[in-house]
Tab-separated table of C-alpha atoms in Angstrom:
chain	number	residue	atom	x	y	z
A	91	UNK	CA	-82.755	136.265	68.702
A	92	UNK	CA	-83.860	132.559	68.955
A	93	UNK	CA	-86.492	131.054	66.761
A	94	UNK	CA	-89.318	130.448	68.968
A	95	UNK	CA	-88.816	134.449	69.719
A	96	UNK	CA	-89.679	135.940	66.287
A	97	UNK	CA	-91.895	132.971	65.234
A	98	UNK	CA	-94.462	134.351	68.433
A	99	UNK	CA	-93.650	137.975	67.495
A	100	UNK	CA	-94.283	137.424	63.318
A	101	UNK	CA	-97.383	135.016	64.458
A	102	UNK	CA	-99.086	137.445	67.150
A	103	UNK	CA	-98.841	140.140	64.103
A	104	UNK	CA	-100.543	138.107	62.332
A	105	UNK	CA	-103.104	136.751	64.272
A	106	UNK	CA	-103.271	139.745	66.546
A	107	UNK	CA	-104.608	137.161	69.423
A	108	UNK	CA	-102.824	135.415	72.298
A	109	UNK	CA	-105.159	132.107	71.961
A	110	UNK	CA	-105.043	131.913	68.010
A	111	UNK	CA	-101.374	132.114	68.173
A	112	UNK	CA	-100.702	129.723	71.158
A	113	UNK	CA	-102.732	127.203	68.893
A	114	UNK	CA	-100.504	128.056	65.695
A	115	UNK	CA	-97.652	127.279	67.730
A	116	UNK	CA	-98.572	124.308	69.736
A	117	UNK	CA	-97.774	126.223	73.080
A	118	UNK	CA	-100.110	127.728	75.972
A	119	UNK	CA	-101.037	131.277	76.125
A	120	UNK	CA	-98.701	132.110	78.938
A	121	UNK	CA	-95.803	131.176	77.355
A	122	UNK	CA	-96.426	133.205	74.155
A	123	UNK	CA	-97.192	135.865	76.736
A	124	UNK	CA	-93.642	135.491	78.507
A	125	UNK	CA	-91.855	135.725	75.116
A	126	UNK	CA	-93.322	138.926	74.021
A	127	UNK	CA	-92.932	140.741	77.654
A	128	UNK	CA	-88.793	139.194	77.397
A	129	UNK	CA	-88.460	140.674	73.839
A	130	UNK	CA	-89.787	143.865	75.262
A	131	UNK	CA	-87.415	143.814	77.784
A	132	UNK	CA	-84.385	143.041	75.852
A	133	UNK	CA	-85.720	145.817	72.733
A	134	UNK	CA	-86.800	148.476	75.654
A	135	UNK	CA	-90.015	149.550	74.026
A	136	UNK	CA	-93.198	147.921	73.850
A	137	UNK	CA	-93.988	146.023	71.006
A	138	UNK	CA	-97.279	145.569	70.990
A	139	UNK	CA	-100.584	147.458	72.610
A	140	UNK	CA	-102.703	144.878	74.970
A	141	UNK	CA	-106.037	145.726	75.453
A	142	UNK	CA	-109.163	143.469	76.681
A	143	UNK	CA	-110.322	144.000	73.523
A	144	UNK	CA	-107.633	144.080	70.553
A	145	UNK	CA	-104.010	143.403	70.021
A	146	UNK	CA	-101.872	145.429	68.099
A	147	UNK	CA	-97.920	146.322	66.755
A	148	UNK	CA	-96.704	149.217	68.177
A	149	UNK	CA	-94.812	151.245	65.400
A	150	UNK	CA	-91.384	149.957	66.626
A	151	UNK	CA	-93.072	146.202	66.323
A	152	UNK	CA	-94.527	146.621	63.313
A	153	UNK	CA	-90.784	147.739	62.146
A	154	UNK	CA	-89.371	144.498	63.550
A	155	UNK	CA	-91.889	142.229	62.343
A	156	UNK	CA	-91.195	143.975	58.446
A	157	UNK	CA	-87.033	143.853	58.908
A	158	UNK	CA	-87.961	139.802	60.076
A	159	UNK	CA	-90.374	138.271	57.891
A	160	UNK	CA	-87.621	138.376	55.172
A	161	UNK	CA	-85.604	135.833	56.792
A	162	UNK	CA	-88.223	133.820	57.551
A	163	UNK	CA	-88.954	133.833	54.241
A	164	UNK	CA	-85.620	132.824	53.407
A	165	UNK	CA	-85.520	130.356	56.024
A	166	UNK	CA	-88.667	128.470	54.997
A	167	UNK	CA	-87.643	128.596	51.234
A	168	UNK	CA	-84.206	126.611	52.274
A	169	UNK	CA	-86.230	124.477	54.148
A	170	UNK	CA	-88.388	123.816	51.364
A	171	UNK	CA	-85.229	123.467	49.253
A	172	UNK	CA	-83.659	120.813	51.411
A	173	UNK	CA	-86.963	118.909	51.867
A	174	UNK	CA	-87.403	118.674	48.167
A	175	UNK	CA	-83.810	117.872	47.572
A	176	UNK	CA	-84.179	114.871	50.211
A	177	UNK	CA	-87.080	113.525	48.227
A	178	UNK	CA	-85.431	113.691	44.951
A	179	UNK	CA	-87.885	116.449	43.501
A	180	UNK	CA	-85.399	118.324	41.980
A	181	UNK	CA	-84.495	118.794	38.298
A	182	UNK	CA	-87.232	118.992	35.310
A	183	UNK	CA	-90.919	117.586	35.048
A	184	UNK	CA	-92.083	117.311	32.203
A	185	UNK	CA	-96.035	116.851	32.009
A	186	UNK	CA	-98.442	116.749	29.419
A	187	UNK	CA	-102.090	117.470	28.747
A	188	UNK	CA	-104.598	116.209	25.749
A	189	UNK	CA	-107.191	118.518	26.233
A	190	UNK	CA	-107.135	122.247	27.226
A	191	UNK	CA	-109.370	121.116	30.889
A	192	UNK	CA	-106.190	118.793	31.574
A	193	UNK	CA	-104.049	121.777	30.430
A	194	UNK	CA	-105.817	124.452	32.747
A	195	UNK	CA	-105.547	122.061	35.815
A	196	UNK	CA	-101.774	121.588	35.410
A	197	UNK	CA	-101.415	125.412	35.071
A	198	UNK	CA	-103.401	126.128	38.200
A	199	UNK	CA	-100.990	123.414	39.961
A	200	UNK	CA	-97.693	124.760	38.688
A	201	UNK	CA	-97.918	127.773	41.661
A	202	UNK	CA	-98.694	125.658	44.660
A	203	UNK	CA	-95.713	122.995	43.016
A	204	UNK	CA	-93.587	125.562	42.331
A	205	UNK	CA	-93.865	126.643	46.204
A	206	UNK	CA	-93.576	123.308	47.565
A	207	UNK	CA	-90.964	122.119	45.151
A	208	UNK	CA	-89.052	125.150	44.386
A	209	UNK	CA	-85.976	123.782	42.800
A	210	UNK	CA	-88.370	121.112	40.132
A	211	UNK	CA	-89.144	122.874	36.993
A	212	UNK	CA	-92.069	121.585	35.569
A	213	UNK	CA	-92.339	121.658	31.449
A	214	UNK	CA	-95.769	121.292	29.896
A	215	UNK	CA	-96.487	119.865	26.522
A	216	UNK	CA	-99.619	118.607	24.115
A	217	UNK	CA	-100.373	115.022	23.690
A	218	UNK	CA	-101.914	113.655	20.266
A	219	UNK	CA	-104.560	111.476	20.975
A	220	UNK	CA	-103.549	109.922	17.738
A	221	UNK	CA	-100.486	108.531	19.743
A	222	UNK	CA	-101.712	108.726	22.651
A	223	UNK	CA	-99.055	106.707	24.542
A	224	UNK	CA	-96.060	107.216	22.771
A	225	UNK	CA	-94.639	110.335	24.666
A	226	UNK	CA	-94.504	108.428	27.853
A	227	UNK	CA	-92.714	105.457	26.620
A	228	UNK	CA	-90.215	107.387	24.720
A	229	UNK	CA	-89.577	109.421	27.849
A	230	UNK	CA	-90.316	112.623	26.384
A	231	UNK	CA	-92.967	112.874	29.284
A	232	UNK	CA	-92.569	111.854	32.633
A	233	UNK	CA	-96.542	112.018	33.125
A	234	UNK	CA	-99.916	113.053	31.564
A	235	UNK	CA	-103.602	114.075	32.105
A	236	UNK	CA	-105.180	112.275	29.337
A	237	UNK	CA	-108.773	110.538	28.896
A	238	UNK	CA	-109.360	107.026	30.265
A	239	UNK	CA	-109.786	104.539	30.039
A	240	UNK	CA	-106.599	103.190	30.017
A	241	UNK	CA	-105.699	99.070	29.543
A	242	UNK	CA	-102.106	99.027	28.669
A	243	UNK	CA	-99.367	96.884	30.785
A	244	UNK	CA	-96.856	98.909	31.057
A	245	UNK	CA	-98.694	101.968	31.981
A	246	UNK	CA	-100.710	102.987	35.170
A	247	UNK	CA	-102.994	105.514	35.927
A	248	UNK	CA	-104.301	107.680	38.998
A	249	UNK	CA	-107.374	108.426	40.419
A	250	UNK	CA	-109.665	110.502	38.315
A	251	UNK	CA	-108.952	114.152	38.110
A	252	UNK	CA	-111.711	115.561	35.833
A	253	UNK	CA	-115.231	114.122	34.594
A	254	UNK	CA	-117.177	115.903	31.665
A	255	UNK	CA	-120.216	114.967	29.930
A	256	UNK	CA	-120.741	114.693	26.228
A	257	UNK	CA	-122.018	117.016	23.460
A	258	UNK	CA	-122.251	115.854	19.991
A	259	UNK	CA	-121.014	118.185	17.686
A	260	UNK	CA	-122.903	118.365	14.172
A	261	UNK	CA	-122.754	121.372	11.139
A	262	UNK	CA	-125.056	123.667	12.169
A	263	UNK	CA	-128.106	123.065	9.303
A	264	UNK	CA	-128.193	119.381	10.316
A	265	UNK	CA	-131.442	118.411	11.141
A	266	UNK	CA	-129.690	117.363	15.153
A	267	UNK	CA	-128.579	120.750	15.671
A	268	UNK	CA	-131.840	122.207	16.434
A	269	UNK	CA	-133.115	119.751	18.941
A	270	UNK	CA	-132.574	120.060	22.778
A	271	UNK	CA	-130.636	117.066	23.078
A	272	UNK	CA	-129.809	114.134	21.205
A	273	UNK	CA	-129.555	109.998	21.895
A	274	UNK	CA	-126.721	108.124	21.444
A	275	UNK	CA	-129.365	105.774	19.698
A	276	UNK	CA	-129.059	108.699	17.046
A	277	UNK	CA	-125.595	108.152	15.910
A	278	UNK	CA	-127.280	105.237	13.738
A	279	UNK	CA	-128.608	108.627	11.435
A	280	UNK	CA	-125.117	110.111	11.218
A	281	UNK	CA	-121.503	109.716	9.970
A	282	UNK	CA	-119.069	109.946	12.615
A	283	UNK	CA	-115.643	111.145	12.849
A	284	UNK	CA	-113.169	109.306	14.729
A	285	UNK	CA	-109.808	110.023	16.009
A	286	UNK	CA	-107.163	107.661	13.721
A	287	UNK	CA	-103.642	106.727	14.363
A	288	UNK	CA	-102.060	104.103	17.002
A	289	UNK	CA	-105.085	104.904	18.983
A	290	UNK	CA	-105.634	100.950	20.547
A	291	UNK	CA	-109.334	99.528	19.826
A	292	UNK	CA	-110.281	99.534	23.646
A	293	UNK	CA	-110.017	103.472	23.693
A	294	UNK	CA	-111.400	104.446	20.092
A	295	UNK	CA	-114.937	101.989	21.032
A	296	UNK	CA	-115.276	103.923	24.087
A	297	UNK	CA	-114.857	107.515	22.584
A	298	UNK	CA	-116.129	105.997	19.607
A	299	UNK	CA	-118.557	103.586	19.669
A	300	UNK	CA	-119.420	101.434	16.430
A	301	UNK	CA	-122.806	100.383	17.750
A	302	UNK	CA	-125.581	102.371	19.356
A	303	UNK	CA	-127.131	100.956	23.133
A	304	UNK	CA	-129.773	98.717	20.982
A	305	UNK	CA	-126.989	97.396	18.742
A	306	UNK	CA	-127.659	99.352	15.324
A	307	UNK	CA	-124.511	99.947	13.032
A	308	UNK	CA	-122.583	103.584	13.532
A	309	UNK	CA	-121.005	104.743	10.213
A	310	UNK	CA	-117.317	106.125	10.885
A	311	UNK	CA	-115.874	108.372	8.909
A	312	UNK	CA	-112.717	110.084	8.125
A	313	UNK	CA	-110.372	109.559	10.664
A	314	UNK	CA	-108.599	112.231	12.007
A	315	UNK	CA	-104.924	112.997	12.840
A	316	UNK	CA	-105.599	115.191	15.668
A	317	UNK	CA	-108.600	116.534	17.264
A	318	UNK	CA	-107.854	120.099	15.950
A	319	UNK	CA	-109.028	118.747	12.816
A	320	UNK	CA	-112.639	117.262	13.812
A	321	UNK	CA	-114.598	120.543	14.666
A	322	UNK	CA	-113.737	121.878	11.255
A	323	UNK	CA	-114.199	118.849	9.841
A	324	UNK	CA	-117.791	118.590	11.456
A	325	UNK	CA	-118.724	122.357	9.930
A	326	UNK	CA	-117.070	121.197	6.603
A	327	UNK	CA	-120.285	118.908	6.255
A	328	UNK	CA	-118.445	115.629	6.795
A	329	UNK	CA	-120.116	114.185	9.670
A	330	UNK	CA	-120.297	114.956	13.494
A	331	UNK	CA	-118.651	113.580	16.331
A	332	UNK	CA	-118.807	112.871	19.897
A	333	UNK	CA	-117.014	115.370	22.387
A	334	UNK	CA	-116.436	116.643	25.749
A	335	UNK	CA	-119.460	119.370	26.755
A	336	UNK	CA	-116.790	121.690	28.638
A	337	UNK	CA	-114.453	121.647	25.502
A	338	UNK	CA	-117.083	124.273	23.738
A	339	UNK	CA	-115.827	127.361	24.522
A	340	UNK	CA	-112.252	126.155	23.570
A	341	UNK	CA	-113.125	125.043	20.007
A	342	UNK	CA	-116.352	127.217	18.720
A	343	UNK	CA	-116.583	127.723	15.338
A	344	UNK	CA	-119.255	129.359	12.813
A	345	UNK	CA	-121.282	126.357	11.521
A	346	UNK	CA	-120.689	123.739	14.156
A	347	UNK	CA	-122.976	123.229	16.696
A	348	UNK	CA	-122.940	121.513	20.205
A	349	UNK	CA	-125.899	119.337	21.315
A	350	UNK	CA	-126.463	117.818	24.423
A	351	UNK	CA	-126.004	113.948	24.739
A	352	UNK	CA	-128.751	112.610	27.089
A	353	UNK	CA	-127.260	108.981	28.319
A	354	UNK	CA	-124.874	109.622	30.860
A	355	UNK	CA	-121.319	108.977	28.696
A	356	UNK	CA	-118.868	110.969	30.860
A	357	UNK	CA	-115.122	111.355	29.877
A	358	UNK	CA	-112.847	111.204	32.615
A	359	UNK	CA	-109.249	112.354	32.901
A	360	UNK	CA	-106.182	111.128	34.920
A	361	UNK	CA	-103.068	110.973	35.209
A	362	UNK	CA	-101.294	107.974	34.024
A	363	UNK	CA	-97.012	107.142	33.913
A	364	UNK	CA	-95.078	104.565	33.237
A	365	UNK	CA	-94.769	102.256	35.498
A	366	UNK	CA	-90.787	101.482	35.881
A	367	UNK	CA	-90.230	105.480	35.753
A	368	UNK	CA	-92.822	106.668	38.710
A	369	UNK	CA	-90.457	108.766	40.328
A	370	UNK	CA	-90.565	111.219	43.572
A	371	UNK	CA	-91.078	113.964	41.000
A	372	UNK	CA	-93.881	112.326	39.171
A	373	UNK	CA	-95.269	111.215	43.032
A	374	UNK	CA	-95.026	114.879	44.164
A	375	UNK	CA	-96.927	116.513	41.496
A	376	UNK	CA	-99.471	113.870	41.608
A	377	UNK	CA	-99.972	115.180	45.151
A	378	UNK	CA	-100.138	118.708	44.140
A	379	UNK	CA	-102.745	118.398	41.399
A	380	UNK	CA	-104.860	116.092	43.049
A	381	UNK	CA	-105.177	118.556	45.982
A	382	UNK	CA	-105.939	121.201	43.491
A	383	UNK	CA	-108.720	119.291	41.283
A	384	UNK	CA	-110.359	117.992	45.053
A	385	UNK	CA	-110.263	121.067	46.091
A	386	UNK	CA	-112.182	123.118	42.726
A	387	UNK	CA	-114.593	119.779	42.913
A	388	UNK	CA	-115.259	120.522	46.623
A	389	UNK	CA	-116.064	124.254	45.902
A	390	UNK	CA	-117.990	123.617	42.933
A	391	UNK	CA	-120.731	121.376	44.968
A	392	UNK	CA	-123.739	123.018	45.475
């Protein structure tokens, strides 16, 4: 049985229309017509019921089309197999994330990778925003999904993956916590806690600015090791601190509450590599969870 043969029969049973599957196939109706009658021929049964109005298997093609789509299967997963292995995306990828959004988008990409890229095994890990660079030039990581911005030489990043807006979070019986909203021209009022570490300057101002839009003085505070700490830091009483809106639900606690920022401050994620390791790995999961993240953006429009 050649190719073309079960790849009209396993499309038509599909599609269960002459026209749709002439299109699928990038041949004319007649042709997909003179396939099927020849398989009937050679079978001796009819494989399928024609009418003006529907298309349908016939028990006896219904009970080819199950024994074939296995090997098709089979045949498009060594496909896949060889494709992958002529790009070099085989072996282990391992990505990581510094926040659980970047976490949740690599786990929604690891399917369609996984499908597309069979024999790459991708390995996720956390990133410490207190180092937030290190894994990547030590080669434990291959690539990340980490906040921007990013200024370093020997590092580049990709095209923006995730945006969120800010929240400030403050201990619940602090005077911010029952307003609406807050001003970043508010921070002046209030200690804040910062991320410490090898975090460089550039990164810390932006997450963590020392002056408010008008220029007053922000007090900083302790500085943190990770950002685990900082929530229960904040409902400890020891200041509040700036962070992502969509991070709530991941790190609610009793006593800490989230208020809206009102100046636009958004906190956008990408994915960033060394430069002299960019691999067909790294390129081919790029791929992958960019298509996913355009794809959630796209349905998410009103």
């Amino acid at each position: 049985m050649e190719r073309q043969e079960w790849e009209a029969l396993l499309t038509l049973a599909e599609e269960l229309h002459f026209g749709r599957t002439a299109d699928r196939l990038g041949v004319s109706v007649g042709r997909v017509s003179q396939i099927i009658r020849k398989l009937e021929r050679r079978v001796g049964v009819q494989l399928f019921e024609r009418t003006s109005r529907r298309v349908v298997p016939t028990m006896v093609g219904q009970q080819l089309c199950d024994d074939l789509l296995p090997v098709r299967q089979q045949m498009d997963a060594a496909l896949a197999r060889a494709v992958a292995a002529g790009r070099g995306v085989t072996g282990e990828l391992r990505v990581g994330y510094s926040s659980p959004m970047a976490a949740n988008l690599i786990l929604r990409s690891l399917e369609p990778f996984k499908a597309a890229y069979p024999d790459c095994e991708v390995l996720i890990q956390e990133i410490q925003l207190s180092s937030p660079f290190s894994s990547l030039r030590s080669g434990e990581v291959h690539v990340q999904i980490t906040e921007l911005p990013l200024q370093e030489a020997d590092l580049t990043a990709g095209p923006t993956l995730i945006t969120c807006e800010r929240a400030l979070m403050v201990p619940s019986e602090h005077p911010f916590a029952q307003r609406s909203s807050v001003s970043l021209e508010d921070l002046a009022l209030a200690t804040l806690l910062v991320i410490g570490g090898s975090v460089p300057q550039y990164w810390s101002d932006h997450h963590f600015p020392r002056h408010t839009p008008s220029g007053r003085p922000i007090i900083h505070g302790h500085q943190a090791t990770s950002w685990q700490e900082i929530p229960l830091l904040v409902g400890a009483g020891q200041g509040v601190s700036l962070a992502n809106k969509d991070a709530e639900p991941y790190h609610r606690l009793p006593g800490v509450a989230w208020v809206p920022v009102r100046e636009r401050m958004p906190c956008e994620y990408a994915p960033i590599w060394l430069k002299q390791a960019e691999s067909a790995r790294v390129r081919a999961f790029l791929e992958v969870v960019g298509a996913v993240a355009g794809t959630e953006a796209r349905t998410a429009r009103p």
